[in-house]
């Protein structure tokens, strides 16, 4: 039986299918291919197919850009993996994040064209934009494959979650970007809604430089 969910904006559409075999999930992935924009999440027989709205994608880009800008200013190396398909048949789970990054494991996957979670690490950071109607919970999927940190934006607040003991707990600040609080990340997202991109990126980078100056003064 299929359950169709439509966001309040009537743009993002989600279809949830039950009793879907792993083989069917993989066939659907192959039929859609890469670059279609459709996201698939699979959790032990339940499959969510989502077509994100412009608003969803715009927020995803803003949060990913904020991460990149802060990481660059901090001198943190990373490799972006976008909405790559990650799946493990032995766990019967798979997902396509809104955005994701390798940081600790950047060197391990830098030259890879394909990632196999049975031998390769999961992304160190996943960005999750969840501004639509209730859907298939993705945190249990992220936790099962071992994603260490998730940034979740619900339309009003960006929360930072770290995996602890197989579950996620909300943290005040990111470990992927050490010392950067979730509250500040929320402010970055809100500021992006009323500023030109270049000016906004300038403010994000300037904030990081001010933090660095403060650390230097304290040292």
Short mmCIF file of N, CA and C in Angstrom, two decimals, residues 41-213:
data_model
loop_
_atom_site.label_atom_id
_atom_site.label_comp_id
_atom_site.label_asym_id
_atom_site.label_seq_id
_atom_site.Cartn_x
_atom_site.Cartn_y
_atom_site.Cartn_z
N UNK A 41 14.87 6.62 0.40
CA UNK A 41 15.28 6.14 1.72
C UNK A 41 14.63 4.79 1.95
N UNK A 42 15.44 3.81 2.33
CA UNK A 42 14.95 2.44 2.51
C UNK A 42 15.29 1.96 3.91
N UNK A 43 14.28 1.44 4.61
CA UNK A 43 14.49 0.94 5.96
C UNK A 43 13.72 -0.36 6.16
N UNK A 44 14.42 -1.46 5.92
CA UNK A 44 13.89 -2.81 6.19
C UNK A 44 12.49 -3.03 5.64
N UNK A 45 12.32 -2.75 4.36
CA UNK A 45 11.06 -3.02 3.70
C UNK A 45 10.19 -1.81 3.45
N UNK A 46 10.47 -0.69 4.12
CA UNK A 46 9.73 0.54 3.89
C UNK A 46 10.56 1.48 3.02
N UNK A 47 9.96 1.97 1.95
CA UNK A 47 10.67 2.83 1.01
C UNK A 47 9.97 4.17 0.89
N UNK A 48 10.74 5.25 1.07
CA UNK A 48 10.23 6.59 0.84
C UNK A 48 10.88 7.14 -0.42
N UNK A 49 10.06 7.68 -1.31
CA UNK A 49 10.53 8.33 -2.53
C UNK A 49 10.11 9.79 -2.43
N UNK A 50 11.08 10.69 -2.46
CA UNK A 50 10.79 12.11 -2.28
C UNK A 50 11.30 12.93 -3.45
N UNK A 51 10.45 13.84 -3.92
CA UNK A 51 10.84 14.84 -4.92
C UNK A 51 10.87 16.19 -4.21
N UNK A 52 12.06 16.72 -3.88
CA UNK A 52 12.15 17.94 -3.08
C UNK A 52 11.71 19.18 -3.83
N UNK A 53 11.21 20.15 -3.07
CA UNK A 53 10.76 21.42 -3.62
C UNK A 53 11.95 22.36 -3.82
N UNK A 54 11.72 23.46 -4.51
CA UNK A 54 12.74 24.48 -4.68
C UNK A 54 13.18 25.01 -3.32
N UNK A 55 12.24 25.27 -2.42
CA UNK A 55 12.57 25.77 -1.09
C UNK A 55 13.49 24.80 -0.36
N UNK A 56 13.16 23.53 -0.43
CA UNK A 56 13.97 22.49 0.21
C UNK A 56 15.40 22.52 -0.33
N UNK A 57 15.55 22.56 -1.64
CA UNK A 57 16.87 22.53 -2.26
C UNK A 57 17.65 23.81 -1.98
N UNK A 58 16.95 24.93 -1.93
CA UNK A 58 17.62 26.20 -1.64
C UNK A 58 18.19 26.19 -0.22
N UNK A 59 17.42 25.70 0.73
CA UNK A 59 17.91 25.60 2.10
C UNK A 59 19.07 24.62 2.21
N UNK A 60 18.96 23.52 1.52
CA UNK A 60 20.05 22.53 1.50
C UNK A 60 21.34 23.18 1.01
N UNK A 61 21.25 23.94 -0.08
CA UNK A 61 22.44 24.60 -0.63
C UNK A 61 23.02 25.61 0.35
N UNK A 62 22.15 26.36 1.02
CA UNK A 62 22.61 27.37 1.98
C UNK A 62 23.39 26.72 3.12
N UNK A 63 22.84 25.65 3.67
CA UNK A 63 23.50 24.98 4.80
C UNK A 63 24.82 24.36 4.35
N UNK A 64 24.83 23.74 3.18
CA UNK A 64 26.06 23.16 2.65
C UNK A 64 27.10 24.25 2.39
N UNK A 65 26.66 25.39 1.86
CA UNK A 65 27.58 26.51 1.61
C UNK A 65 28.14 27.06 2.92
N UNK A 66 27.31 27.11 3.94
CA UNK A 66 27.78 27.58 5.25
C UNK A 66 28.86 26.64 5.78
N UNK A 67 28.62 25.34 5.67
CA UNK A 67 29.64 24.38 6.11
C UNK A 67 30.95 24.60 5.37
N UNK A 68 30.87 24.71 4.04
CA UNK A 68 32.08 24.86 3.23
C UNK A 68 32.84 26.13 3.60
N UNK A 69 32.11 27.22 3.77
CA UNK A 69 32.76 28.49 4.08
C UNK A 69 33.47 28.44 5.43
N UNK A 70 32.79 27.89 6.43
CA UNK A 70 33.40 27.81 7.77
C UNK A 70 34.58 26.85 7.75
N UNK A 71 34.42 25.70 7.10
CA UNK A 71 35.52 24.73 7.03
C UNK A 71 36.73 25.33 6.33
N UNK A 72 36.51 26.07 5.25
CA UNK A 72 37.62 26.71 4.54
C UNK A 72 38.36 27.68 5.45
N UNK A 73 37.59 28.51 6.17
CA UNK A 73 38.22 29.50 7.04
C UNK A 73 38.96 28.83 8.20
N UNK A 74 38.49 27.69 8.65
CA UNK A 74 39.13 26.97 9.74
C UNK A 74 40.29 26.10 9.27
N UNK A 75 40.44 25.99 7.95
CA UNK A 75 41.49 25.13 7.42
C UNK A 75 41.18 23.65 7.56
N UNK A 76 39.90 23.31 7.56
CA UNK A 76 39.48 21.92 7.69
C UNK A 76 39.29 21.31 6.31
N UNK A 77 40.01 20.24 6.03
CA UNK A 77 39.89 19.56 4.75
C UNK A 77 38.59 18.74 4.72
N UNK A 78 37.95 18.67 3.56
CA UNK A 78 36.74 17.87 3.42
C UNK A 78 36.55 17.48 1.96
N UNK A 79 35.74 16.46 1.78
CA UNK A 79 35.32 16.04 0.44
C UNK A 79 33.79 15.96 0.46
N UNK A 80 33.16 16.71 -0.42
CA UNK A 80 31.70 16.67 -0.50
C UNK A 80 31.23 15.48 -1.32
N UNK A 81 30.17 14.84 -0.84
CA UNK A 81 29.61 13.69 -1.57
C UNK A 81 28.16 13.92 -1.94
N UNK A 82 27.66 15.16 -1.80
CA UNK A 82 26.32 15.51 -2.28
C UNK A 82 25.24 14.59 -1.77
N UNK A 83 24.40 14.12 -2.69
CA UNK A 83 23.30 13.21 -2.33
C UNK A 83 23.58 11.82 -2.88
N UNK A 84 24.85 11.40 -2.76
CA UNK A 84 25.25 10.05 -3.17
C UNK A 84 24.34 9.00 -2.53
N UNK A 85 24.10 7.91 -3.24
CA UNK A 85 23.33 6.80 -2.68
C UNK A 85 24.23 5.95 -1.80
N UNK A 86 23.83 5.79 -0.55
CA UNK A 86 24.54 4.93 0.40
C UNK A 86 23.60 3.79 0.77
N UNK A 87 24.09 2.56 0.71
CA UNK A 87 23.22 1.43 1.06
C UNK A 87 24.03 0.24 1.54
N UNK A 88 23.40 -0.54 2.41
CA UNK A 88 23.99 -1.79 2.90
C UNK A 88 22.92 -2.85 2.90
N UNK A 89 23.09 -3.82 2.05
CA UNK A 89 22.09 -4.89 1.94
C UNK A 89 22.02 -5.72 3.21
N UNK A 90 23.17 -5.91 3.88
CA UNK A 90 23.17 -6.73 5.10
C UNK A 90 22.37 -6.08 6.22
N UNK A 91 22.23 -4.75 6.17
CA UNK A 91 21.42 -4.03 7.17
C UNK A 91 20.03 -3.71 6.65
N UNK A 92 19.80 -3.96 5.36
CA UNK A 92 18.52 -3.65 4.70
C UNK A 92 18.17 -2.17 4.86
N UNK A 93 19.18 -1.32 4.66
CA UNK A 93 18.97 0.11 4.79
C UNK A 93 19.74 0.86 3.71
N UNK A 94 19.17 1.97 3.27
CA UNK A 94 19.83 2.80 2.28
C UNK A 94 19.26 4.21 2.33
N UNK A 95 20.06 5.19 1.91
CA UNK A 95 19.58 6.57 1.93
C UNK A 95 20.37 7.42 0.94
N UNK A 96 19.77 8.55 0.60
CA UNK A 96 20.41 9.58 -0.20
C UNK A 96 20.26 10.89 0.56
N UNK A 97 21.33 11.38 1.18
CA UNK A 97 21.23 12.59 2.00
C UNK A 97 20.94 13.82 1.16
N UNK A 98 20.49 14.88 1.81
CA UNK A 98 20.36 16.14 1.09
C UNK A 98 21.74 16.64 0.69
N UNK A 99 22.68 16.58 1.62
CA UNK A 99 24.10 16.84 1.35
C UNK A 99 24.90 16.05 2.38
N UNK A 100 26.16 15.76 2.08
CA UNK A 100 27.00 15.09 3.06
C UNK A 100 28.46 15.38 2.76
N UNK A 101 29.29 15.19 3.79
CA UNK A 101 30.71 15.50 3.67
C UNK A 101 31.55 14.46 4.40
N UNK A 102 32.69 14.17 3.82
CA UNK A 102 33.72 13.39 4.49
C UNK A 102 34.76 14.37 5.01
N UNK A 103 35.11 14.22 6.27
CA UNK A 103 36.07 15.13 6.92
C UNK A 103 37.21 14.30 7.50
N UNK A 104 36.95 13.56 8.56
CA UNK A 104 37.95 12.67 9.14
C UNK A 104 38.42 11.65 8.09
N UNK A 105 37.48 11.19 7.29
CA UNK A 105 37.78 10.16 6.29
C UNK A 105 37.95 10.72 4.88
N UNK A 106 38.24 12.02 4.78
CA UNK A 106 38.37 12.64 3.46
C UNK A 106 39.45 11.97 2.61
N UNK A 107 40.59 11.68 3.21
CA UNK A 107 41.69 11.07 2.44
C UNK A 107 41.33 9.67 1.94
N UNK A 108 40.50 8.96 2.69
CA UNK A 108 40.16 7.58 2.31
C UNK A 108 39.29 7.51 1.06
N UNK A 109 38.48 8.54 0.83
CA UNK A 109 37.54 8.45 -0.30
C UNK A 109 37.82 9.49 -1.39
N UNK A 110 38.89 10.25 -1.23
CA UNK A 110 39.14 11.38 -2.12
C UNK A 110 39.14 11.00 -3.60
N UNK A 111 39.74 9.88 -3.94
CA UNK A 111 39.86 9.47 -5.34
C UNK A 111 38.83 8.43 -5.77
N UNK A 112 37.87 8.14 -4.91
CA UNK A 112 36.88 7.10 -5.22
C UNK A 112 35.79 7.63 -6.15
N UNK A 113 35.34 6.76 -7.04
CA UNK A 113 34.20 7.07 -7.89
C UNK A 113 32.92 6.42 -7.36
N UNK A 114 33.07 5.47 -6.47
CA UNK A 114 31.93 4.74 -5.92
C UNK A 114 32.25 4.32 -4.50
N UNK A 115 31.25 4.42 -3.61
CA UNK A 115 31.45 4.06 -2.21
C UNK A 115 30.60 2.84 -1.86
N UNK A 116 31.23 1.87 -1.25
CA UNK A 116 30.57 0.65 -0.81
C UNK A 116 30.64 0.62 0.71
N UNK A 117 29.51 0.80 1.38
CA UNK A 117 29.51 0.91 2.83
C UNK A 117 29.91 -0.38 3.54
N UNK A 118 29.97 -1.49 2.81
CA UNK A 118 30.42 -2.72 3.45
C UNK A 118 31.92 -2.72 3.66
N UNK A 119 32.64 -1.83 2.96
CA UNK A 119 34.09 -1.73 3.16
C UNK A 119 34.55 -0.28 3.41
N UNK A 120 33.76 0.70 2.97
CA UNK A 120 34.14 2.10 3.08
C UNK A 120 33.35 2.79 4.19
N UNK A 121 33.89 3.87 4.75
CA UNK A 121 33.19 4.57 5.85
C UNK A 121 32.00 5.36 5.35
N UNK A 122 31.02 5.59 6.23
CA UNK A 122 29.91 6.48 5.87
C UNK A 122 30.38 7.91 5.93
N UNK A 123 29.61 8.87 5.41
CA UNK A 123 30.01 10.28 5.52
C UNK A 123 30.12 10.70 6.99
N UNK A 124 31.03 11.63 7.25
CA UNK A 124 31.23 12.12 8.62
C UNK A 124 30.14 13.10 9.04
N UNK A 125 29.51 13.74 8.05
CA UNK A 125 28.44 14.71 8.35
C UNK A 125 27.35 14.59 7.29
N UNK A 126 26.11 14.50 7.74
CA UNK A 126 24.95 14.48 6.85
C UNK A 126 24.08 15.70 7.17
N UNK A 127 23.64 16.37 6.13
CA UNK A 127 22.71 17.49 6.27
C UNK A 127 21.31 17.00 5.91
N UNK A 128 20.36 17.27 6.80
CA UNK A 128 18.99 16.80 6.65
C UNK A 128 18.05 18.00 6.74
N UNK A 129 17.40 18.34 5.63
CA UNK A 129 16.40 19.41 5.61
C UNK A 129 15.03 18.75 5.70
N UNK A 130 14.31 19.02 6.76
CA UNK A 130 13.02 18.36 6.99
C UNK A 130 11.97 19.42 7.28
N UNK A 131 11.41 20.00 6.21
CA UNK A 131 10.45 21.10 6.36
C UNK A 131 9.07 20.70 5.86
N UNK A 132 8.87 19.42 5.61
CA UNK A 132 7.61 18.97 5.03
C UNK A 132 6.81 18.14 6.02
N UNK A 133 5.78 17.49 5.51
CA UNK A 133 4.92 16.66 6.34
C UNK A 133 5.68 15.47 6.89
N UNK A 134 5.17 14.84 7.96
CA UNK A 134 5.86 13.70 8.56
C UNK A 134 6.22 12.64 7.51
N UNK A 135 7.37 12.02 7.71
CA UNK A 135 7.85 11.07 6.72
C UNK A 135 8.58 9.93 7.42
N UNK A 136 9.21 9.08 6.62
CA UNK A 136 9.96 7.96 7.15
C UNK A 136 11.12 8.49 8.00
N UNK A 137 11.21 8.10 9.28
CA UNK A 137 12.33 8.57 10.11
C UNK A 137 13.66 8.13 9.52
N UNK A 138 14.58 9.08 9.34
CA UNK A 138 15.85 8.76 8.71
C UNK A 138 16.99 8.60 9.72
N UNK A 139 16.82 9.11 10.92
CA UNK A 139 17.88 8.98 11.91
C UNK A 139 18.25 7.52 12.20
N UNK A 140 17.26 6.61 12.34
CA UNK A 140 17.64 5.21 12.57
C UNK A 140 18.46 4.63 11.41
N UNK A 141 18.20 5.09 10.19
CA UNK A 141 18.97 4.63 9.04
C UNK A 141 20.40 5.17 9.12
N UNK A 142 20.53 6.47 9.41
CA UNK A 142 21.86 7.07 9.56
C UNK A 142 22.65 6.37 10.67
N UNK A 143 21.97 6.10 11.79
CA UNK A 143 22.65 5.49 12.93
C UNK A 143 23.11 4.07 12.60
N UNK A 144 22.27 3.33 11.89
CA UNK A 144 22.60 1.94 11.57
C UNK A 144 23.87 1.82 10.74
N UNK A 145 24.07 2.77 9.82
CA UNK A 145 25.27 2.69 8.97
C UNK A 145 26.45 3.45 9.59
N UNK A 146 26.23 4.14 10.73
CA UNK A 146 27.33 4.72 11.46
C UNK A 146 27.68 6.16 11.17
N UNK A 147 26.74 6.97 10.68
CA UNK A 147 27.02 8.40 10.43
C UNK A 147 27.25 9.09 11.78
N UNK A 148 28.43 9.73 11.98
CA UNK A 148 28.73 10.32 13.29
C UNK A 148 27.92 11.57 13.64
N UNK A 149 27.65 12.43 12.65
CA UNK A 149 27.00 13.71 12.95
C UNK A 149 25.96 14.05 11.90
N UNK A 150 24.83 14.58 12.36
CA UNK A 150 23.75 15.01 11.48
C UNK A 150 23.36 16.44 11.85
N UNK A 151 23.25 17.29 10.82
CA UNK A 151 22.66 18.61 11.00
C UNK A 151 21.25 18.55 10.45
N UNK A 152 20.26 18.86 11.29
CA UNK A 152 18.87 18.80 10.85
C UNK A 152 18.25 20.19 10.95
N UNK A 153 17.68 20.65 9.83
CA UNK A 153 17.00 21.93 9.79
C UNK A 153 15.52 21.70 9.56
N UNK A 154 14.67 22.25 10.46
CA UNK A 154 13.23 21.98 10.39
C UNK A 154 12.42 23.17 9.88
N UNK A 155 13.12 24.17 9.32
CA UNK A 155 12.42 25.36 8.84
C UNK A 155 12.53 26.53 9.78
N UNK A 156 12.93 26.26 11.03
CA UNK A 156 13.07 27.33 12.01
C UNK A 156 14.39 27.24 12.77
N UNK A 157 14.94 26.04 12.85
CA UNK A 157 16.11 25.83 13.70
C UNK A 157 17.00 24.75 13.13
N UNK A 158 18.31 24.99 13.17
CA UNK A 158 19.27 23.95 12.78
C UNK A 158 19.82 23.31 14.05
N UNK A 159 19.60 22.01 14.16
CA UNK A 159 20.07 21.27 15.33
C UNK A 159 21.24 20.37 14.94
N UNK A 160 22.17 20.23 15.86
CA UNK A 160 23.35 19.39 15.65
C UNK A 160 23.18 18.13 16.49
N UNK A 161 23.28 16.97 15.85
CA UNK A 161 23.15 15.70 16.55
C UNK A 161 24.42 14.87 16.36
N UNK A 162 24.86 14.23 17.46
CA UNK A 162 26.00 13.32 17.41
C UNK A 162 25.55 11.92 17.79
N UNK A 163 26.10 10.95 17.10
CA UNK A 163 25.76 9.54 17.36
C UNK A 163 26.49 9.07 18.61
N UNK A 164 25.70 8.60 19.57
CA UNK A 164 26.24 8.10 20.83
C UNK A 164 25.52 6.82 21.20
N UNK A 165 26.25 5.73 21.28
CA UNK A 165 25.64 4.46 21.65
C UNK A 165 24.58 3.99 20.70
N UNK A 166 24.76 4.28 19.41
CA UNK A 166 23.81 3.82 18.41
C UNK A 166 22.62 4.72 18.20
N UNK A 167 22.53 5.82 18.98
CA UNK A 167 21.45 6.78 18.82
C UNK A 167 22.03 8.19 18.75
N UNK A 168 21.17 9.15 18.38
CA UNK A 168 21.64 10.53 18.26
C UNK A 168 21.16 11.36 19.43
N UNK A 169 22.07 12.20 19.90
CA UNK A 169 21.75 13.15 20.97
C UNK A 169 22.07 14.55 20.47
N UNK A 170 21.19 15.50 20.79
CA UNK A 170 21.44 16.88 20.35
C UNK A 170 22.60 17.48 21.13
N UNK A 171 23.46 18.19 20.42
CA UNK A 171 24.62 18.84 21.01
C UNK A 171 24.53 20.35 20.80
N UNK A 172 25.17 21.11 21.68
CA UNK A 172 25.17 22.56 21.53
C UNK A 172 26.01 23.00 20.35
N UNK A 173 27.09 22.26 20.07
CA UNK A 173 28.02 22.64 19.01
C UNK A 173 28.43 21.44 18.18
N UNK A 174 28.94 21.73 16.99
CA UNK A 174 29.36 20.70 16.05
C UNK A 174 30.74 20.16 16.42
N UNK A 175 30.95 18.88 16.14
CA UNK A 175 32.29 18.29 16.24
C UNK A 175 32.96 18.33 14.88
N UNK A 176 32.15 18.30 13.82
CA UNK A 176 32.70 18.39 12.46
C UNK A 176 33.36 19.74 12.23
N UNK A 177 32.74 20.80 12.78
CA UNK A 177 33.31 22.15 12.77
C UNK A 177 33.48 22.53 14.24
N UNK A 178 34.61 22.17 14.83
CA UNK A 178 34.76 22.29 16.29
C UNK A 178 34.43 23.67 16.84
N UNK A 179 33.52 23.67 17.82
CA UNK A 179 33.17 24.90 18.51
C UNK A 179 32.10 25.74 17.86
N UNK A 180 31.62 25.35 16.69
CA UNK A 180 30.58 26.13 16.01
C UNK A 180 29.21 25.68 16.54
N UNK A 181 28.48 26.56 17.21
CA UNK A 181 27.20 26.16 17.82
C UNK A 181 26.06 26.06 16.81
N UNK A 182 25.11 25.19 17.13
CA UNK A 182 23.94 25.06 16.29
C UNK A 182 23.16 26.36 16.19
N UNK A 183 23.15 27.13 17.28
CA UNK A 183 22.44 28.42 17.28
C UNK A 183 23.04 29.37 16.24
N UNK A 184 24.36 29.38 16.12
CA UNK A 184 25.01 30.24 15.13
C UNK A 184 24.69 29.76 13.73
N UNK A 185 24.67 28.45 13.52
CA UNK A 185 24.32 27.91 12.20
C UNK A 185 22.89 28.30 11.82
N UNK A 186 21.99 28.30 12.81
CA UNK A 186 20.62 28.74 12.56
C UNK A 186 20.60 30.20 12.12
N UNK A 187 21.40 31.03 12.77
CA UNK A 187 21.48 32.44 12.41
C UNK A 187 22.00 32.62 10.98
N UNK A 188 22.97 31.81 10.59
CA UNK A 188 23.47 31.87 9.22
C UNK A 188 22.36 31.59 8.21
N UNK A 189 21.56 30.55 8.50
CA UNK A 189 20.48 30.18 7.57
C UNK A 189 19.46 31.31 7.49
N UNK A 190 19.08 31.88 8.61
CA UNK A 190 18.10 32.96 8.62
C UNK A 190 18.62 34.19 7.87
N UNK A 191 19.89 34.51 8.06
CA UNK A 191 20.47 35.68 7.39
C UNK A 191 20.49 35.50 5.88
N UNK A 192 20.65 34.27 5.42
CA UNK A 192 20.73 34.00 3.98
C UNK A 192 19.42 34.33 3.26
N UNK A 193 18.32 34.38 3.99
CA UNK A 193 17.02 34.62 3.38
C UNK A 193 16.80 36.06 2.95
N UNK A 194 17.65 36.96 3.46
CA UNK A 194 17.45 38.38 3.15
C UNK A 194 18.71 39.06 2.63
N UNK A 195 19.75 38.27 2.37
CA UNK A 195 21.01 38.85 1.91
C UNK A 195 21.43 38.28 0.57
N UNK A 196 22.17 39.07 -0.21
CA UNK A 196 22.77 38.54 -1.42
C UNK A 196 23.84 37.54 -1.03
N UNK A 197 24.02 36.54 -1.88
CA UNK A 197 24.89 35.42 -1.53
C UNK A 197 26.32 35.85 -1.19
N UNK A 198 26.91 36.74 -2.00
CA UNK A 198 28.29 37.13 -1.76
C UNK A 198 28.44 37.86 -0.42
N UNK A 199 27.48 38.73 -0.11
CA UNK A 199 27.53 39.46 1.17
C UNK A 199 27.34 38.50 2.33
N UNK A 200 26.43 37.55 2.15
CA UNK A 200 26.17 36.56 3.21
C UNK A 200 27.39 35.71 3.47
N UNK A 201 28.02 35.20 2.40
CA UNK A 201 29.23 34.39 2.57
C UNK A 201 30.33 35.21 3.25
N UNK A 202 30.41 36.50 2.90
CA UNK A 202 31.40 37.36 3.54
C UNK A 202 31.19 37.46 5.03
N UNK A 203 29.92 37.54 5.46
CA UNK A 203 29.63 37.63 6.89
C UNK A 203 29.95 36.32 7.60
N UNK A 204 29.65 35.20 6.95
CA UNK A 204 29.96 33.89 7.54
C UNK A 204 31.47 33.78 7.76
N UNK A 205 32.24 34.10 6.73
CA UNK A 205 33.69 33.99 6.81
C UNK A 205 34.25 34.98 7.83
N UNK A 206 33.70 36.20 7.89
CA UNK A 206 34.18 37.20 8.84
C UNK A 206 33.95 36.74 10.27
N UNK A 207 32.83 36.09 10.53
CA UNK A 207 32.54 35.58 11.87
C UNK A 207 33.60 34.58 12.30
N UNK A 208 33.98 33.67 11.40
CA UNK A 208 35.00 32.67 11.73
C UNK A 208 36.34 33.35 12.02
N UNK A 209 36.69 34.37 11.23
CA UNK A 209 37.96 35.07 11.46
C UNK A 209 37.97 35.78 12.81
N UNK A 210 36.81 36.31 13.22
CA UNK A 210 36.73 36.95 14.52
C UNK A 210 36.90 35.94 15.65
N UNK A 211 36.33 34.75 15.47
CA UNK A 211 36.50 33.69 16.46
C UNK A 211 37.97 33.32 16.58
N UNK A 212 38.63 33.20 15.43
CA UNK A 212 40.06 32.85 15.44
C UNK A 212 40.88 33.91 16.16
N UNK A 213 40.54 35.20 15.96
CA UNK A 213 41.25 36.27 16.64
C UNK A 213 41.05 36.17 18.16
#
